[in-house]
Amino acid sequence: MRINSIARAMAILGVLAFGTAAQAAEDEALSAELRQVVERKLAGFNSEDPAETMRHVHTKSPEYSVTEEALPVQFEELDARSKIVSFRYIGHDDEFAVARVKLETVDQSGEPFSANVIDTITLFHQENGEWKFWSDYVLGVELVQ
């Protein structure tokens, strides 16, 4: 009877380990997909293409209209470029995914602008089966020289 208990325990541990490995693979894939959302949004921003930038923002995002209105002004006044400094997937539930994202933005237009690194908690939400930027919460801003 003891051997049966040990065999059952080993079988349960095997199933749990497989489930954990499968979840880790799913999380890794989602992390890569979310990072691509950020990269594509930045590519649109860096090429000063408002339509491409907005394509990666959820249309029902509370920040959608503010972002859409701000982009043309930013593109006209600045020659700003952004890049990912770090991206760390945090997790997801049945509706939202969360990552910690640090972005560095510099400007080459000569306008008064301080190069900076913005540290955010970023939320993503699916729209028509595609992950898109939903919102972010700024944790801090570091000025860089």
mmCIF file with all atom_site columns, C-alpha atoms in Angstrom:
data_model
loop_
_atom_site.group_PDB
_atom_site.id
_atom_site.type_symbol
_atom_site.label_atom_id
_atom_site.label_alt_id
_atom_site.label_comp_id
_atom_site.label_asym_id
_atom_site.label_entity_id
_atom_site.label_seq_id
_atom_site.pdbx_PDB_ins_code
_atom_site.Cartn_x
_atom_site.Cartn_y
_atom_site.Cartn_z
_atom_site.occupancy
_atom_site.B_iso_or_equiv
_atom_site.pdbx_formal_charge
_atom_site.auth_seq_id
_atom_site.auth_comp_id
_atom_site.auth_asym_id
_atom_site.auth_atom_id
_atom_site.pdbx_PDB_model_num
ATOM 1   C CA . MET A 1 1   ? 0.000   0.000  0.000   1.00 0.00 ? 1   MET A CA 1
ATOM 2   C CA . ARG A 1 2   ? 2.872   2.350  0.754   1.00 0.00 ? 2   ARG A CA 1
ATOM 3   C CA . ILE A 1 3   ? 4.331   1.820  -2.715  1.00 0.00 ? 3   ILE A CA 1
ATOM 4   C CA . ASN A 1 4   ? 0.962   2.698  -4.264  1.00 0.00 ? 4   ASN A CA 1
ATOM 5   C CA . SER A 1 5   ? 0.894   5.982  -2.291  1.00 0.00 ? 5   SER A CA 1
ATOM 6   C CA . ILE A 1 6   ? 4.399   6.843  -3.394  1.00 0.00 ? 6   ILE A CA 1
ATOM 7   C CA . ALA A 1 7   ? 3.555   6.031  -7.016  1.00 0.00 ? 7   ALA A CA 1
ATOM 8   C CA . ARG A 1 8   ? 0.444   8.219  -6.841  1.00 0.00 ? 8   ARG A CA 1
ATOM 9   C CA . ALA A 1 9   ? 2.395   11.069 -5.262  1.00 0.00 ? 9   ALA A CA 1
ATOM 10  C CA . MET A 1 10  ? 5.048   10.812 -7.983  1.00 0.00 ? 10  MET A CA 1
ATOM 11  C CA . ALA A 1 11  ? 2.350   10.834 -10.679 1.00 0.00 ? 11  ALA A CA 1
ATOM 12  C CA . ILE A 1 12  ? 0.736   13.943 -9.176  1.00 0.00 ? 12  ILE A CA 1
ATOM 13  C CA . LEU A 1 13  ? 4.116   15.684 -8.937  1.00 0.00 ? 13  LEU A CA 1
ATOM 14  C CA . GLY A 1 14  ? 4.786   14.802 -12.567 1.00 0.00 ? 14  GLY A CA 1
ATOM 15  C CA . VAL A 1 15  ? 1.485   16.308 -13.692 1.00 0.00 ? 15  VAL A CA 1
ATOM 16  C CA . LEU A 1 16  ? 2.088   19.437 -11.606 1.00 0.00 ? 16  LEU A CA 1
ATOM 17  C CA . ALA A 1 17  ? 5.620   19.830 -12.968 1.00 0.00 ? 17  ALA A CA 1
ATOM 18  C CA . PHE A 1 18  ? 4.341   19.469 -16.533 1.00 0.00 ? 18  PHE A CA 1
ATOM 19  C CA . GLY A 1 19  ? 1.610   22.030 -15.836 1.00 0.00 ? 19  GLY A CA 1
ATOM 20  C CA . THR A 1 20  ? 4.172   24.445 -14.421 1.00 0.00 ? 20  THR A CA 1
ATOM 21  C CA . ALA A 1 21  ? 6.449   23.968 -17.439 1.00 0.00 ? 21  ALA A CA 1
ATOM 22  C CA . ALA A 1 22  ? 3.525   24.468 -19.824 1.00 0.00 ? 22  ALA A CA 1
ATOM 23  C CA . GLN A 1 23  ? 2.482   27.642 -17.973 1.00 0.00 ? 23  GLN A CA 1
ATOM 24  C CA . ALA A 1 24  ? 6.048   28.948 -18.076 1.00 0.00 ? 24  ALA A CA 1
ATOM 25  C CA . ALA A 1 25  ? 6.158   28.393 -21.852 1.00 0.00 ? 25  ALA A CA 1
ATOM 26  C CA . GLU A 1 26  ? 2.825   30.208 -22.255 1.00 0.00 ? 26  GLU A CA 1
ATOM 27  C CA . ASP A 1 27  ? 4.060   33.107 -20.111 1.00 0.00 ? 27  ASP A CA 1
ATOM 28  C CA . GLU A 1 28  ? 7.281   33.322 -22.123 1.00 0.00 ? 28  GLU A CA 1
ATOM 29  C CA . ALA A 1 29  ? 5.315   33.462 -25.380 1.00 0.00 ? 29  ALA A CA 1
ATOM 30  C CA . LEU A 1 30  ? 2.963   36.119 -23.995 1.00 0.00 ? 30  LEU A CA 1
ATOM 31  C CA . SER A 1 31  ? 5.910   38.136 -22.715 1.00 0.00 ? 31  SER A CA 1
ATOM 32  C CA . ALA A 1 32  ? 7.482   38.109 -26.186 1.00 0.00 ? 32  ALA A CA 1
ATOM 33  C CA . GLU A 1 33  ? 4.162   39.112 -27.775 1.00 0.00 ? 33  GLU A CA 1
ATOM 34  C CA . LEU A 1 34  ? 3.680   42.028 -25.369 1.00 0.00 ? 34  LEU A CA 1
ATOM 35  C CA . ARG A 1 35  ? 7.246   43.218 -25.920 1.00 0.00 ? 35  ARG A CA 1
ATOM 36  C CA . GLN A 1 36  ? 6.507   43.253 -29.661 1.00 0.00 ? 36  GLN A CA 1
ATOM 37  C CA . VAL A 1 37  ? 3.470   45.456 -29.018 1.00 0.00 ? 37  VAL A CA 1
ATOM 38  C CA . VAL A 1 38  ? 5.757   47.968 -27.292 1.00 0.00 ? 38  VAL A CA 1
ATOM 39  C CA . GLU A 1 39  ? 8.397   47.683 -30.043 1.00 0.00 ? 39  GLU A CA 1
ATOM 40  C CA . ARG A 1 40  ? 5.822   48.231 -32.799 1.00 0.00 ? 40  ARG A CA 1
ATOM 41  C CA . LYS A 1 41  ? 4.265   51.188 -31.013 1.00 0.00 ? 41  LYS A CA 1
ATOM 42  C CA . LEU A 1 42  ? 7.745   52.722 -30.589 1.00 0.00 ? 42  LEU A CA 1
ATOM 43  C CA . ALA A 1 43  ? 8.567   52.049 -34.248 1.00 0.00 ? 43  ALA A CA 1
ATOM 44  C CA . GLY A 1 44  ? 5.484   54.072 -35.215 1.00 0.00 ? 44  GLY A CA 1
ATOM 45  C CA . PHE A 1 45  ? 6.452   56.802 -32.769 1.00 0.00 ? 45  PHE A CA 1
ATOM 46  C CA . ASN A 1 46  ? 10.079  56.892 -33.936 1.00 0.00 ? 46  ASN A CA 1
ATOM 47  C CA . SER A 1 47  ? 9.014   57.153 -37.574 1.00 0.00 ? 47  SER A CA 1
ATOM 48  C CA . GLU A 1 48  ? 6.555   59.904 -36.580 1.00 0.00 ? 48  GLU A CA 1
ATOM 49  C CA . ASP A 1 49  ? 3.623   57.933 -37.946 1.00 0.00 ? 49  ASP A CA 1
ATOM 50  C CA . PRO A 1 50  ? 0.544   58.653 -35.794 1.00 0.00 ? 50  PRO A CA 1
ATOM 51  C CA . ALA A 1 51  ? -1.617  55.982 -37.467 1.00 0.00 ? 51  ALA A CA 1
ATOM 52  C CA . GLU A 1 52  ? 0.989   53.260 -36.920 1.00 0.00 ? 52  GLU A CA 1
ATOM 53  C CA . THR A 1 53  ? 1.570   54.376 -33.337 1.00 0.00 ? 53  THR A CA 1
ATOM 54  C CA . MET A 1 54  ? -2.152  54.348 -32.573 1.00 0.00 ? 54  MET A CA 1
ATOM 55  C CA . ARG A 1 55  ? -2.657  50.971 -34.253 1.00 0.00 ? 55  ARG A CA 1
ATOM 56  C CA . HIS A 1 56  ? -1.051  49.430 -31.154 1.00 0.00 ? 56  HIS A CA 1
ATOM 57  C CA . VAL A 1 57  ? -3.259  51.265 -28.641 1.00 0.00 ? 57  VAL A CA 1
ATOM 58  C CA . HIS A 1 58  ? -6.603  49.732 -27.664 1.00 0.00 ? 58  HIS A CA 1
ATOM 59  C CA . THR A 1 59  ? -9.375  51.944 -29.069 1.00 0.00 ? 59  THR A CA 1
ATOM 60  C CA . LYS A 1 60  ? -11.273 51.829 -25.763 1.00 0.00 ? 60  LYS A CA 1
ATOM 61  C CA . SER A 1 61  ? -8.199  52.708 -23.704 1.00 0.00 ? 61  SER A CA 1
ATOM 62  C CA . PRO A 1 62  ? -8.749  55.646 -21.348 1.00 0.00 ? 62  PRO A CA 1
ATOM 63  C CA . GLU A 1 63  ? -5.595  57.156 -22.883 1.00 0.00 ? 63  GLU A CA 1
ATOM 64  C CA . TYR A 1 64  ? -6.538  56.675 -26.548 1.00 0.00 ? 64  TYR A CA 1
ATOM 65  C CA . SER A 1 65  ? -7.905  60.116 -27.415 1.00 0.00 ? 65  SER A CA 1
ATOM 66  C CA . VAL A 1 66  ? -5.309  61.993 -25.335 1.00 0.00 ? 66  VAL A CA 1
ATOM 67  C CA . THR A 1 67  ? -2.499  60.078 -27.055 1.00 0.00 ? 67  THR A CA 1
ATOM 68  C CA . GLU A 1 68  ? -4.041  60.537 -30.494 1.00 0.00 ? 68  GLU A CA 1
ATOM 69  C CA . GLU A 1 69  ? -4.288  64.307 -29.968 1.00 0.00 ? 69  GLU A CA 1
ATOM 70  C CA . ALA A 1 70  ? -0.786  64.659 -28.487 1.00 0.00 ? 70  ALA A CA 1
ATOM 71  C CA . LEU A 1 71  ? 1.167   62.782 -31.169 1.00 0.00 ? 71  LEU A CA 1
ATOM 72  C CA . PRO A 1 72  ? 0.919   65.334 -34.026 1.00 0.00 ? 72  PRO A CA 1
ATOM 73  C CA . VAL A 1 73  ? 2.008   68.129 -31.673 1.00 0.00 ? 73  VAL A CA 1
ATOM 74  C CA . GLN A 1 74  ? 4.955   66.069 -30.405 1.00 0.00 ? 74  GLN A CA 1
ATOM 75  C CA . PHE A 1 75  ? 5.992   65.134 -33.941 1.00 0.00 ? 75  PHE A CA 1
ATOM 76  C CA . GLU A 1 76  ? 5.819   68.768 -35.056 1.00 0.00 ? 76  GLU A CA 1
ATOM 77  C CA . GLU A 1 77  ? 7.734   70.218 -32.106 1.00 0.00 ? 77  GLU A CA 1
ATOM 78  C CA . LEU A 1 78  ? 10.275  67.504 -31.311 1.00 0.00 ? 78  LEU A CA 1
ATOM 79  C CA . ASP A 1 79  ? 12.523  65.001 -32.999 1.00 0.00 ? 79  ASP A CA 1
ATOM 80  C CA . ALA A 1 80  ? 12.135  62.502 -30.177 1.00 0.00 ? 80  ALA A CA 1
ATOM 81  C CA . ARG A 1 81  ? 13.139  58.850 -30.339 1.00 0.00 ? 81  ARG A CA 1
ATOM 82  C CA . SER A 1 82  ? 12.339  56.178 -27.786 1.00 0.00 ? 82  SER A CA 1
ATOM 83  C CA . LYS A 1 83  ? 13.766  52.740 -27.114 1.00 0.00 ? 83  LYS A CA 1
ATOM 84  C CA . ILE A 1 84  ? 13.151  49.972 -24.636 1.00 0.00 ? 84  ILE A CA 1
ATOM 85  C CA . VAL A 1 85  ? 15.653  49.962 -21.784 1.00 0.00 ? 85  VAL A CA 1
ATOM 86  C CA . SER A 1 86  ? 14.040  46.980 -20.079 1.00 0.00 ? 86  SER A CA 1
ATOM 87  C CA . PHE A 1 87  ? 10.903  44.891 -20.310 1.00 0.00 ? 87  PHE A CA 1
ATOM 88  C CA . ARG A 1 88  ? 9.786   42.483 -17.614 1.00 0.00 ? 88  ARG A CA 1
ATOM 89  C CA . TYR A 1 89  ? 6.559   40.542 -17.905 1.00 0.00 ? 89  TYR A CA 1
ATOM 90  C CA . ILE A 1 90  ? 4.707   40.412 -14.582 1.00 0.00 ? 90  ILE A CA 1
ATOM 91  C CA . GLY A 1 91  ? 1.595   38.340 -15.271 1.00 0.00 ? 91  GLY A CA 1
ATOM 92  C CA . HIS A 1 92  ? -1.945  38.227 -16.593 1.00 0.00 ? 92  HIS A CA 1
ATOM 93  C CA . ASP A 1 93  ? -5.496  37.347 -15.719 1.00 0.00 ? 93  ASP A CA 1
ATOM 94  C CA . ASP A 1 94  ? -8.411  36.570 -18.015 1.00 0.00 ? 94  ASP A CA 1
ATOM 95  C CA . GLU A 1 95  ? -8.613  40.184 -19.187 1.00 0.00 ? 95  GLU A CA 1
ATOM 96  C CA . PHE A 1 96  ? -5.353  42.125 -18.773 1.00 0.00 ? 96  PHE A CA 1
ATOM 97  C CA . ALA A 1 97  ? -1.623  41.476 -18.981 1.00 0.00 ? 97  ALA A CA 1
ATOM 98  C CA . VAL A 1 98  ? 0.949   43.488 -17.034 1.00 0.00 ? 98  VAL A CA 1
ATOM 99  C CA . ALA A 1 99  ? 4.619   44.292 -17.606 1.00 0.00 ? 99  ALA A CA 1
ATOM 100 C CA . ARG A 1 100 ? 7.177   46.632 -16.138 1.00 0.00 ? 100 ARG A CA 1
ATOM 101 C CA . VAL A 1 101 ? 8.576   48.695 -18.997 1.00 0.00 ? 101 VAL A CA 1
ATOM 102 C CA . LYS A 1 102 ? 11.407  51.229 -18.973 1.00 0.00 ? 102 LYS A CA 1
ATOM 103 C CA . LEU A 1 103 ? 11.701  53.511 -21.991 1.00 0.00 ? 103 LEU A CA 1
ATOM 104 C CA . GLU A 1 104 ? 14.437  55.977 -22.801 1.00 0.00 ? 104 GLU A CA 1
ATOM 105 C CA . THR A 1 105 ? 13.439  59.019 -24.834 1.00 0.00 ? 105 THR A CA 1
ATOM 106 C CA . VAL A 1 106 ? 15.875  61.503 -26.358 1.00 0.00 ? 106 VAL A CA 1
ATOM 107 C CA . ASP A 1 107 ? 15.274  64.512 -28.596 1.00 0.00 ? 107 ASP A CA 1
ATOM 108 C CA . GLN A 1 108 ? 17.499  65.809 -31.380 1.00 0.00 ? 108 GLN A CA 1
ATOM 109 C CA . SER A 1 109 ? 15.461  68.854 -32.445 1.00 0.00 ? 109 SER A CA 1
ATOM 110 C CA . GLY A 1 110 ? 17.271  71.363 -30.270 1.00 0.00 ? 110 GLY A CA 1
ATOM 111 C CA . GLU A 1 111 ? 14.050  72.233 -28.438 1.00 0.00 ? 111 GLU A CA 1
ATOM 112 C CA . PRO A 1 112 ? 14.122  72.342 -24.644 1.00 0.00 ? 112 PRO A CA 1
ATOM 113 C CA . PHE A 1 113 ? 13.673  68.709 -23.699 1.00 0.00 ? 113 PHE A CA 1
ATOM 114 C CA . SER A 1 114 ? 15.323  66.538 -21.079 1.00 0.00 ? 114 SER A CA 1
ATOM 115 C CA . ALA A 1 115 ? 16.307  63.068 -22.179 1.00 0.00 ? 115 ALA A CA 1
ATOM 116 C CA . ASN A 1 116 ? 14.762  60.639 -19.744 1.00 0.00 ? 116 ASN A CA 1
ATOM 117 C CA . VAL A 1 117 ? 14.045  57.077 -18.756 1.00 0.00 ? 117 VAL A CA 1
ATOM 118 C CA . ILE A 1 118 ? 10.459  56.462 -17.729 1.00 0.00 ? 118 ILE A CA 1
ATOM 119 C CA . ASP A 1 119 ? 9.788   53.444 -15.532 1.00 0.00 ? 119 ASP A CA 1
ATOM 120 C CA . THR A 1 120 ? 6.193   52.208 -15.882 1.00 0.00 ? 120 THR A CA 1
ATOM 121 C CA . ILE A 1 121 ? 3.798   49.455 -15.020 1.00 0.00 ? 121 ILE A CA 1
ATOM 122 C CA . THR A 1 122 ? 2.058   48.911 -18.350 1.00 0.00 ? 122 THR A CA 1
ATOM 123 C CA . LEU A 1 123 ? -1.316  47.252 -18.913 1.00 0.00 ? 123 LEU A CA 1
ATOM 124 C CA . PHE A 1 124 ? -2.256  45.441 -22.104 1.00 0.00 ? 124 PHE A CA 1
ATOM 125 C CA . HIS A 1 125 ? -5.726  44.339 -23.219 1.00 0.00 ? 125 HIS A CA 1
ATOM 126 C CA . GLN A 1 126 ? -6.833  42.350 -26.228 1.00 0.00 ? 126 GLN A CA 1
ATOM 127 C CA . GLU A 1 127 ? -8.858  43.900 -29.017 1.00 0.00 ? 127 GLU A CA 1
ATOM 128 C CA . ASN A 1 128 ? -10.137 41.578 -31.741 1.00 0.00 ? 128 ASN A CA 1
ATOM 129 C CA . GLY A 1 129 ? -7.731  38.879 -30.544 1.00 0.00 ? 129 GLY A CA 1
ATOM 130 C CA . GLU A 1 130 ? -4.675  41.158 -30.654 1.00 0.00 ? 130 GLU A CA 1
ATOM 131 C CA . TRP A 1 131 ? -2.818  42.457 -27.594 1.00 0.00 ? 131 TRP A CA 1
ATOM 132 C CA . LYS A 1 132 ? -2.650  46.241 -27.464 1.00 0.00 ? 132 LYS A CA 1
ATOM 133 C CA . PHE A 1 133 ? -1.450  48.921 -25.105 1.00 0.00 ? 133 PHE A CA 1
ATOM 134 C CA . TRP A 1 134 ? -4.165  49.846 -22.598 1.00 0.00 ? 134 TRP A CA 1
ATOM 135 C CA . SER A 1 135 ? -2.608  52.147 -20.010 1.00 0.00 ? 135 SER A CA 1
ATOM 136 C CA . ASP A 1 136 ? 0.429   52.727 -17.882 1.00 0.00 ? 136 ASP A CA 1
ATOM 137 C CA . TYR A 1 137 ? 1.324   53.957 -14.446 1.00 0.00 ? 137 TYR A CA 1
ATOM 138 C CA . VAL A 1 138 ? 4.563   55.918 -14.143 1.00 0.00 ? 138 VAL A CA 1
ATOM 139 C CA . LEU A 1 139 ? 6.712   54.652 -11.286 1.00 0.00 ? 139 LEU A CA 1
ATOM 140 C CA . GLY A 1 140 ? 9.467   57.171 -11.841 1.00 0.00 ? 140 GLY A CA 1
ATOM 141 C CA . VAL A 1 141 ? 11.366  59.338 -14.278 1.00 0.00 ? 141 VAL A CA 1
ATOM 142 C CA . GLU A 1 142 ? 15.143  59.559 -14.422 1.00 0.00 ? 142 GLU A CA 1
ATOM 143 C CA . LEU A 1 143 ? 16.767  62.398 -16.367 1.00 0.00 ? 143 LEU A CA 1
ATOM 144 C CA . VAL A 1 144 ? 19.767  61.315 -18.425 1.00 0.00 ? 144 VAL A CA 1
ATOM 145 C CA . GLN A 1 145 ? 22.563  63.338 -19.936 1.00 0.00 ? 145 GLN A CA 1
#
